[in-house]
Coordinates of C-alpha atoms in Angstrom, one line a residue:
X1 CA 0.0 0.0 0.0
X2 CA 2.9 2.4 0.7
X3 CA 4.0 2.3 -2.9
X4 CA 0.4 3.0 -4.1
X5 CA 0.1 6.0 -1.7
X6 CA 3.4 7.5 -2.9
X7 CA 2.2 7.1 -6.5
X8 CA -1.1 8.9 -5.6
X9 CA 0.9 11.7 -3.9
X10 CA 3.0 12.1 -7.0
X11 CA -0.1 12.2 -9.2
X12 CA -1.7 14.8 -6.9
X13 CA 1.4 16.9 -7.3
X14 CA 1.2 16.6 -11.1
X15 CA -2.5 17.7 -10.9
X16 CA -1.5 20.6 -8.6
X17 CA 0.8 21.9 -11.3
X18 CA -2.3 22.5 -13.4
X19 CA -4.1 24.5 -10.7
X20 CA -5.6 27.8 -11.7
X21 CA -5.4 30.0 -8.6
X22 CA -4.6 33.6 -9.6
X23 CA -6.6 35.1 -6.7
X24 CA -5.6 33.1 -3.7
X25 CA -2.3 31.7 -5.0
X26 CA -3.3 28.5 -3.0
X27 CA -2.6 25.6 -5.4
X28 CA -4.1 22.2 -4.7
X29 CA -4.0 18.9 -6.5
X30 CA -5.9 15.7 -5.8
X31 CA -5.7 12.1 -6.9
X32 CA -8.8 10.0 -6.3
X33 CA -8.8 6.2 -6.5
X34 CA -12.0 4.3 -7.3
X35 CA -12.8 0.8 -6.0
X36 CA -11.4 -0.8 -9.2
X37 CA -8.0 0.9 -8.8
X38 CA -8.5 3.7 -11.5
X39 CA -7.2 7.2 -10.7
X40 CA -8.9 10.5 -11.3
X41 CA -7.0 13.8 -11.0
X42 CA -8.3 17.2 -10.1
X43 CA -6.9 20.7 -9.4
X44 CA -8.5 23.7 -7.9
X45 CA -10.0 26.1 -10.4
X46 CA -10.6 29.6 -9.1
X47 CA -13.0 32.2 -10.6
X48 CA -13.3 36.0 -10.1
X49 CA -16.9 35.3 -8.8
X50 CA -15.5 33.3 -5.8
X51 CA -18.6 31.1 -5.4
X52 CA -17.9 29.6 -8.9
X53 CA -14.5 28.3 -7.7
X54 CA -14.1 24.5 -7.5
X55 CA -11.8 22.6 -5.2
X56 CA -9.3 20.0 -6.5
X57 CA -11.1 17.2 -4.6
X58 CA -14.5 18.0 -6.1
X59 CA -12.9 18.3 -9.6
X60 CA -11.6 14.8 -9.2
X61 CA -14.9 13.4 -7.9
X62 CA -16.9 15.1 -10.6
X63 CA -14.6 13.8 -13.3
X64 CA -15.0 10.2 -11.9
X65 CA -18.8 10.4 -11.4
X66 CA -19.2 11.8 -14.9
X67 CA -17.4 8.7 -16.1
X68 CA -19.9 6.5 -14.2
X69 CA -17.9 5.8 -11.1
X70 CA -19.7 5.7 -7.8
X71 CA -17.4 3.9 -5.3
X72 CA -14.1 5.1 -4.1
X73 CA -11.2 3.9 -1.8
X74 CA -9.0 6.9 -1.1
X75 CA -7.9 10.4 -2.2
X76 CA -4.5 12.1 -1.9
X77 CA -4.5 15.8 -1.5
X78 CA -1.5 18.1 -1.9
X79 CA -1.7 21.9 -1.5
X80 CA -0.1 25.0 -0.2
X81 CA 0.0 28.8 -0.2
X82 CA 2.0 29.1 -3.4
X83 CA 3.4 27.0 -6.2
X84 CA 6.6 26.2 -4.3
X85 CA 5.1 25.5 -0.8
X86 CA 3.3 22.4 0.5
X87 CA 1.5 22.0 3.8
X88 CA -1.1 19.5 5.1
X89 CA -4.2 20.6 3.3
X90 CA -7.4 19.1 4.6
X91 CA -10.5 19.2 2.5
X92 CA -13.1 21.9 3.0
X93 CA -16.6 21.1 4.4
X94 CA -18.2 21.1 0.9
X95 CA -15.6 18.6 -0.4
X96 CA -16.2 16.4 2.7
X97 CA -19.9 16.4 2.0
X98 CA -19.3 15.3 -1.6
X99 CA -17.1 12.5 -0.2
X100 CA -19.9 11.5 2.1
X101 CA -22.2 11.1 -0.8
X102 CA -20.0 8.5 -2.6
X103 CA -17.7 7.0 0.1
X104 CA -18.0 4.7 3.1
X105 CA -16.9 7.0 6.0
X106 CA -15.6 3.9 7.9
X107 CA -13.2 2.9 5.1
X108 CA -12.5 5.9 2.8
X109 CA -9.0 7.2 3.3
X110 CA -8.0 10.8 3.0
X111 CA -4.2 11.2 2.5
X112 CA -2.8 14.6 3.3
X113 CA 0.9 15.2 2.4
X114 CA 3.3 18.1 2.9
X115 CA 6.0 16.4 0.7
X116 CA 6.3 13.3 -1.3
X117 CA 7.7 11.5 1.8
X118 CA 5.6 12.8 4.7
X119 CA 1.9 12.2 4.8
X120 CA -1.0 11.5 7.2
X121 CA -4.0 9.2 6.6
X122 CA -7.4 9.9 8.0
X123 CA -10.7 8.1 7.6
X124 CA -13.6 10.2 6.3
X125 CA -15.5 9.7 9.6
X126 CA -12.5 11.3 11.5
X127 CA -12.8 14.5 9.5
X128 CA -16.6 14.5 9.2
X129 CA -17.6 12.6 12.4
X130 CA -21.4 13.2 12.1
X131 CA -21.6 13.4 8.3
X132 CA -25.0 13.5 6.6
X133 CA -25.2 11.1 3.6
X134 CA -27.5 9.0 1.6
X135 CA -28.1 6.6 4.5
X136 CA -29.8 9.5 6.3
X137 CA -32.5 9.9 3.7
X138 CA -35.5 7.5 3.5
X139 CA -34.9 5.6 0.3
X140 CA -38.7 5.3 -0.3
X141 CA -38.9 9.1 -0.6
X142 CA -35.9 9.6 -2.8
X143 CA -36.8 10.8 -6.3

């Protein structure tokens, strides 16, 4: 698993290089792995109308979901205040909510790195302990 995590961190760094962050200069890349082992990359994409900005994590999820994927194992996230700096970069609340929609909070891993050698792994339930997901909605009333 160590080799796979390092590969995902490297891919997240590659995605980060494509980040469009002219306003915050906060560049983030993500590498999402689905349950079959495929990878989906995402970077943050800012917009002058700030609410139209999209995080790297959601970019990766939306790419995967638009390809028909619905089940995921883990995501690696690499980010920092400028193109040359990395720091542990946890996902925002909106990204955690998207993860809650498609991931098992007891098993989905969130990998945060501040270099290609140093990283921390969290379960989704640790970062969103009382998350609201599909299991909270009565399936009979879902449209």
